Each structure stands twice: as C-alpha cells, then as structure tokens.
CSV table of C-alpha atoms in Angstrom, one decimal:
chain,number,residue,atom,x,y,z
A,8,MET,CA,115.4,-97.8,41.7
A,9,SER,CA,118.0,-100.6,42.7
A,10,HIS,CA,120.8,-101.7,41.5
A,11,ASP,CA,121.9,-105.4,42.1
A,12,THR,CA,125.2,-104.6,43.3
A,13,SER,CA,125.9,-107.5,45.0
A,14,SER,CA,126.6,-109.3,41.4
A,15,ASP,CA,128.1,-106.4,39.8
A,16,PRO,CA,131.9,-107.4,38.7
A,17,ARG,CA,133.2,-104.1,39.2
A,18,ILE,CA,132.5,-104.3,43.1
A,19,VAL,CA,133.2,-107.9,43.3
A,20,VAL,CA,136.8,-107.2,41.7
A,21,ALA,CA,136.9,-104.5,44.3
A,22,GLU,CA,136.2,-106.8,47.1
A,23,VAL,CA,139.1,-109.5,45.6
A,24,ALA,CA,141.6,-106.6,45.8
A,25,ALA,CA,140.6,-105.9,49.4
A,26,ALA,CA,140.6,-109.9,49.9
A,27,GLY,CA,144.1,-110.4,48.3
A,28,LEU,CA,145.5,-107.4,50.0
A,29,ALA,CA,144.6,-108.4,53.2
A,30,LYS,CA,145.8,-112.1,52.8
A,31,HIS,CA,149.4,-111.0,51.5
A,32,LEU,CA,149.7,-108.0,53.9
A,33,PRO,CA,151.5,-110.4,56.6
A,34,GLN,CA,154.5,-111.2,54.1
A,35,LEU,CA,155.3,-107.3,53.8
A,36,PRO,CA,158.0,-106.1,56.3
A,37,ARG,CA,156.7,-105.2,59.9
A,38,GLN,CA,157.5,-101.0,59.1
A,39,HIS,CA,155.0,-101.7,55.9
A,40,GLN,CA,152.3,-103.4,57.5
A,41,ARG,CA,152.3,-101.1,60.1
A,42,GLU,CA,151.8,-98.2,58.1
A,43,LEU,CA,149.1,-99.8,56.1
A,44,GLN,CA,147.6,-101.7,58.5
A,45,PRO,CA,144.7,-98.1,59.1
A,46,VAL,CA,144.6,-98.4,55.6
A,47,VAL,CA,143.8,-102.0,55.1
A,48,GLY,CA,142.1,-103.0,58.0
A,49,PRO,CA,138.4,-101.3,56.9
A,50,LEU,CA,138.7,-101.8,53.8
A,51,ARG,CA,137.0,-104.8,53.3
A,52,GLN,CA,134.0,-103.4,55.2
A,53,HIS,CA,133.6,-100.7,53.0
A,54,VAL,CA,133.6,-102.5,50.0
A,55,ALA,CA,130.9,-104.8,51.6
A,56,THR,CA,128.8,-102.1,52.5
A,57,LEU,CA,129.0,-100.5,49.2
A,58,ARG,CA,128.2,-104.7,47.6
A,59,TYR,CA,125.4,-104.9,49.3
A,60,SER,CA,123.7,-101.2,49.7
A,61,PHE,CA,121.4,-102.4,46.2
A,62,LEU,CA,122.0,-98.5,45.3
A,63,PRO,CA,122.7,-97.3,41.7
A,64,PRO,CA,126.4,-96.2,41.0
A,65,ARG,CA,125.5,-92.3,41.0
A,66,GLN,CA,123.6,-92.8,44.2
A,67,ALA,CA,126.1,-94.6,46.1
A,68,ALA,CA,128.6,-92.1,45.1
A,69,GLU,CA,126.3,-89.3,46.0
A,70,GLN,CA,126.0,-90.7,49.4
A,71,GLY,CA,130.0,-91.2,49.7
A,72,LEU,CA,130.0,-95.3,49.9
A,73,LEU,CA,133.1,-94.8,47.7
A,74,ASP,CA,135.0,-92.3,49.3
A,75,PRO,CA,136.7,-94.3,52.3
A,76,ILE,CA,137.5,-96.8,48.9
A,77,GLU,CA,139.1,-94.0,46.4
A,78,SER,CA,140.9,-92.8,49.4
A,79,ALA,CA,142.3,-96.2,50.2
A,80,GLY,CA,143.6,-96.7,46.6
A,81,ALA,CA,145.3,-93.7,46.6
A,82,SER,CA,147.0,-94.1,49.9
A,83,LEU,CA,148.0,-97.6,48.8
A,84,LEU,CA,149.6,-96.5,45.4
A,85,ARG,CA,151.7,-93.6,47.4
A,86,SER,CA,153.3,-96.5,48.9
A,87,TRP,CA,154.1,-98.1,45.9
A,88,ASP,CA,157.2,-96.4,45.1
A,89,GLU,CA,158.9,-97.7,48.7
A,90,LEU,CA,157.6,-101.2,48.4
A,91,SER,CA,158.8,-101.7,44.7
A,92,ARG,CA,162.3,-102.0,46.1
A,93,LEU,CA,161.6,-104.9,48.1
A,94,GLN,CA,163.7,-108.1,47.1
A,95,LYS,CA,162.5,-111.4,48.8
A,96,PRO,CA,159.6,-113.2,46.6
A,97,SER,CA,157.2,-113.0,49.3
A,98,GLU,CA,157.7,-109.3,50.0
A,99,ARG,CA,157.4,-108.8,46.0
A,100,MET,CA,154.2,-110.6,45.3
A,101,ALA,CA,152.6,-108.9,48.3
A,102,ALA,CA,153.9,-105.6,47.2
A,103,SER,CA,152.2,-106.6,43.8
A,104,TRP,CA,148.8,-106.9,45.5
A,105,VAL,CA,149.4,-103.6,47.1
A,106,ARG,CA,149.9,-102.3,43.8
A,107,PHE,CA,146.8,-104.0,41.9
A,108,ALA,CA,144.2,-103.1,45.0
A,109,GLY,CA,145.6,-99.0,44.5
A,110,VAL,CA,144.9,-99.2,41.0
A,111,THR,CA,142.2,-101.0,41.0
A,112,LEU,CA,140.5,-99.1,44.1
A,113,ALA,CA,141.5,-95.4,42.9
A,114,GLY,CA,139.5,-96.0,39.4
A,115,LEU,CA,136.4,-97.8,40.9
A,116,ARG,CA,134.1,-94.8,41.0
A,117,ARG,CA,134.9,-93.8,37.2
A,118,ARG,CA,134.5,-97.5,36.1
A,119,LEU,CA,131.3,-97.5,38.0
A,120,LEU,CA,129.9,-94.3,36.7
A,121,GLU,CA,130.9,-94.5,33.0
A,122,GLY,CA,131.3,-97.8,32.4
A,123,GLU,CA,129.2,-101.2,32.6
A,124,PRO,CA,128.4,-103.9,34.9
A,125,ARG,CA,131.2,-106.3,32.8
A,126,PHE,CA,134.3,-107.9,34.3
A,127,SER,CA,136.1,-106.3,31.3
A,128,HIS,CA,134.9,-102.9,33.0
A,129,SER,CA,136.2,-104.1,36.6
A,130,ILE,CA,139.9,-103.6,36.4
A,131,GLU,CA,142.4,-100.7,34.8
A,132,ALA,CA,143.4,-101.5,31.1
A,133,VAL,CA,145.4,-99.0,29.5
A,134,TRP,CA,147.9,-99.1,26.6
A,135,GLY,CA,151.6,-99.2,27.1
A,136,SER,CA,154.8,-98.9,25.7
A,137,VAL,CA,157.3,-101.8,25.9
A,138,ALA,CA,160.4,-100.8,27.4
A,139,HIS,CA,162.3,-104.1,28.0
A,140,VAL,CA,161.6,-108.2,26.4
A,141,GLU,CA,163.4,-110.8,28.0
A,142,SER,CA,162.9,-115.0,27.4
A,143,ILE,CA,163.0,-116.5,30.7
A,144,ALA,CA,161.9,-120.0,29.2
A,145,GLU,CA,160.7,-121.3,26.0
A,146,ARG,CA,157.9,-119.5,24.3
A,147,LEU,CA,157.9,-116.9,27.5
A,148,TRP,CA,159.2,-113.8,28.1
A,149,ARG,CA,158.9,-111.2,30.5
A,150,LEU,CA,157.9,-107.8,29.6
A,151,LYS,CA,158.7,-104.3,31.1
A,152,ILE,CA,155.6,-102.2,30.2
A,153,ASP,CA,155.6,-98.3,30.2
A,154,ALA,CA,151.8,-97.3,31.3
A,155,GLY,CA,152.4,-93.7,31.5
A,156,ARG,CA,150.5,-92.2,34.3
A,157,LEU,CA,150.6,-95.8,36.0
A,158,GLY,CA,154.2,-96.4,35.9
A,159,LYS,CA,156.0,-99.3,34.9
A,160,PHE,CA,154.6,-103.2,34.8
A,161,THR,CA,156.0,-106.6,34.6
A,162,VAL,CA,154.0,-108.7,32.4
A,163,VAL,CA,154.7,-112.6,31.7
A,164,THR,CA,153.4,-113.5,28.2
A,165,ASN,CA,153.5,-116.5,25.8
A,166,LEU,CA,152.6,-113.9,23.0
A,167,PRO,CA,155.9,-114.1,20.8
A,168,GLY,CA,156.3,-111.1,18.3
A,169,VAL,CA,156.5,-108.6,20.9
A,170,SER,CA,159.7,-105.9,20.8
A,171,SER,CA,160.8,-103.1,22.7
A,172,GLY,CA,159.2,-100.1,21.5
A,173,ASP,CA,155.8,-101.6,20.8
A,174,VAL,CA,152.7,-99.9,22.0
A,175,ARG,CA,150.6,-102.8,23.4
A,176,ALA,CA,147.1,-102.7,25.1
A,177,PHE,CA,147.3,-104.7,28.7
A,178,ALA,CA,145.1,-105.1,31.3
A,179,VAL,CA,146.4,-104.6,35.3
A,180,LEU,CA,145.0,-108.1,37.1
A,181,PRO,CA,145.9,-109.8,40.3
A,182,PRO,CA,149.6,-110.8,40.4
A,183,ARG,CA,150.4,-114.0,39.9
A,184,ARG,CA,153.9,-116.2,39.1
A,185,ILE,CA,154.3,-117.1,35.6
A,186,GLY,CA,157.4,-119.2,35.4
A,187,GLY,CA,158.7,-118.4,38.7
A,188,GLU,CA,158.4,-114.4,38.0
A,189,ILE,CA,155.5,-112.3,39.2
A,190,SER,CA,153.2,-111.1,36.5
A,191,GLN,CA,151.0,-107.9,37.2
A,192,GLY,CA,148.8,-108.1,34.2
A,193,MET,CA,147.9,-109.5,30.6
A,194,LEU,CA,148.8,-107.8,27.2
A,195,ILE,CA,145.2,-108.1,25.8
A,196,GLU,CA,143.3,-107.0,22.1
A,197,ALA,CA,141.7,-103.4,22.4
A,198,GLU,CA,140.3,-101.5,19.8
A,199,GLY,CA,142.5,-98.9,18.2
A,200,GLU,CA,145.8,-97.7,19.8
A,201,GLY,CA,146.5,-95.2,22.4
A,202,GLU,CA,149.3,-93.1,23.9
A,203,PRO,CA,150.8,-94.9,27.1
A,204,GLY,CA,148.2,-94.3,30.4
A,205,ALA,CA,145.5,-93.8,27.9
A,206,PRO,CA,142.6,-96.0,28.4
A,207,ALA,CA,142.1,-99.5,26.4
A,208,LEU,CA,138.8,-101.8,26.5
A,209,PRO,CA,139.3,-106.0,26.3
A,210,VAL,CA,137.4,-107.2,23.2
A,211,GLY,CA,137.1,-110.4,21.5
A,212,ARG,CA,139.1,-113.5,23.4
A,213,SER,CA,140.8,-111.0,25.6
A,214,GLU,CA,137.3,-110.0,27.3
A,215,GLY,CA,136.8,-113.8,28.3
A,216,GLU,CA,140.6,-114.4,29.4
A,217,VAL,CA,140.2,-111.3,31.7
A,218,GLU,CA,137.1,-112.6,33.2
A,219,ALA,CA,138.4,-116.2,33.7
A,220,ALA,CA,141.3,-114.5,35.1
A,221,LEU,CA,139.3,-112.5,37.6
A,222,ARG,CA,137.0,-115.5,38.6
A,223,GLU,CA,140.1,-117.6,39.5
A,224,ALA,CA,141.7,-115.0,41.9
A,225,ALA,CA,137.9,-114.7,43.4
A,226,ARG,CA,137.5,-118.5,43.7
A,227,GLU,CA,140.6,-118.5,45.2
A,228,LEU,CA,139.8,-115.7,48.0
A,229,GLY,CA,136.9,-117.0,48.3
A,230,VAL,CA,135.1,-114.1,47.2
A,231,ARG,CA,131.6,-115.2,45.6
A,232,VAL,CA,130.9,-114.1,42.2
C-alpha cells in the first residue's frame, strides 16, 4: 500500500527545516559553515527522496530512508551549544535555524511512526518551565523556557499573565523576529500537564496557529505544501 508522502505535513516540515537551514547557513561564521556543510549539503536531497518515495512510514524506515535525516538532526543538535554563544543578529538567526532543524529532524522517525499526517504532529511540542519573563514592548514579553531534555528556548509572546515558574506547553517552530527578538517557538494549548521536556500536543485554536506558522514558513522558503 502506498502512502502520499509528498503531501504528508510531517515530511513537508522536514523539507522546510532543510530549506531554511540551507538559506541561513551562509550567515554563520566560516568555521561553522565548513563544519556543517557536509551535513547540510545533502540534507535536502535526503528529505526529497523520502518525500517522493510514496512508501508507508514503517517501510520507509525499514529501507533506511530516515537514517541520514535522523543522523543529520543529531549532528545539528550537537553543534547548538557552541552556536548558541554567537552574538550578531544574523548569526543568531542562523543558529536558531540550525537548532530548529536539529530538533525537527532528530524526532522525525518517532513522529512518522507514532503520529498522524497533520501539521500538529510535524514539529516537536513539549512542556517547559518558564525560567524568566521580561517585558520588551507594550503587550509583548520575552520568555526563557526550560524544556528539559531539549534545553532552553526563547519564546516571544503577546499572551499576558505568564510568570516565572509556570509550566507551559510550547511548540518548537521556525525561528522568526518578533519585536526585534528571535522567537524559537510558540506557547500552545495542550491537554493535561507534563514535566519539562515531556511531549505535548497542540489542541483547539493552537492547532490552527501552528499550522498557519508552518505554512507561512513554507511559503517564504518556496516549499510546496
């Protein structure tokens, strides 16, 4: 039985991650470009091979189509600790794309085998502890969220009433500038509650907001949805 991998949102978002990474890689210092190029160079082709394989997820996994993508994600995540120290705005944006791609690609196998072909299942959404809240403009706050195994993320939100120590669900999304700051995700509505790093799933209005953000990123990068 074939599977329309060409329109599966989980694979489409993997291509968004690869395309955004390729676009922003030249903004990194040359040393980091050289280190990451062997990973980034073939990545989009690996994702395209998966996207147009028309194989059910389990069969694609058995044939090894997920292996190079998962390996690339792990390599990108290993580079984040050093990249997180970069200071120039363009370098920080590129570093955030490296992180988004790493998180997204490293978890692709699990989402394909355990999730559903929906945008809400195409990204990593987890519970996190709000470590810091700072007002950066009227009705705009910068949050530092500790997501346990995934580390700490910066999220810019217009949602009032968020306090340090709160446990909130958030989705790791393509980075974007909001109020002059780089936001690496979005607070979401999710059922129940979990420890930092535990999986969450967007529900209600958040499911549509996540899909809209991912479609917009795909449009900007020229990725067909």
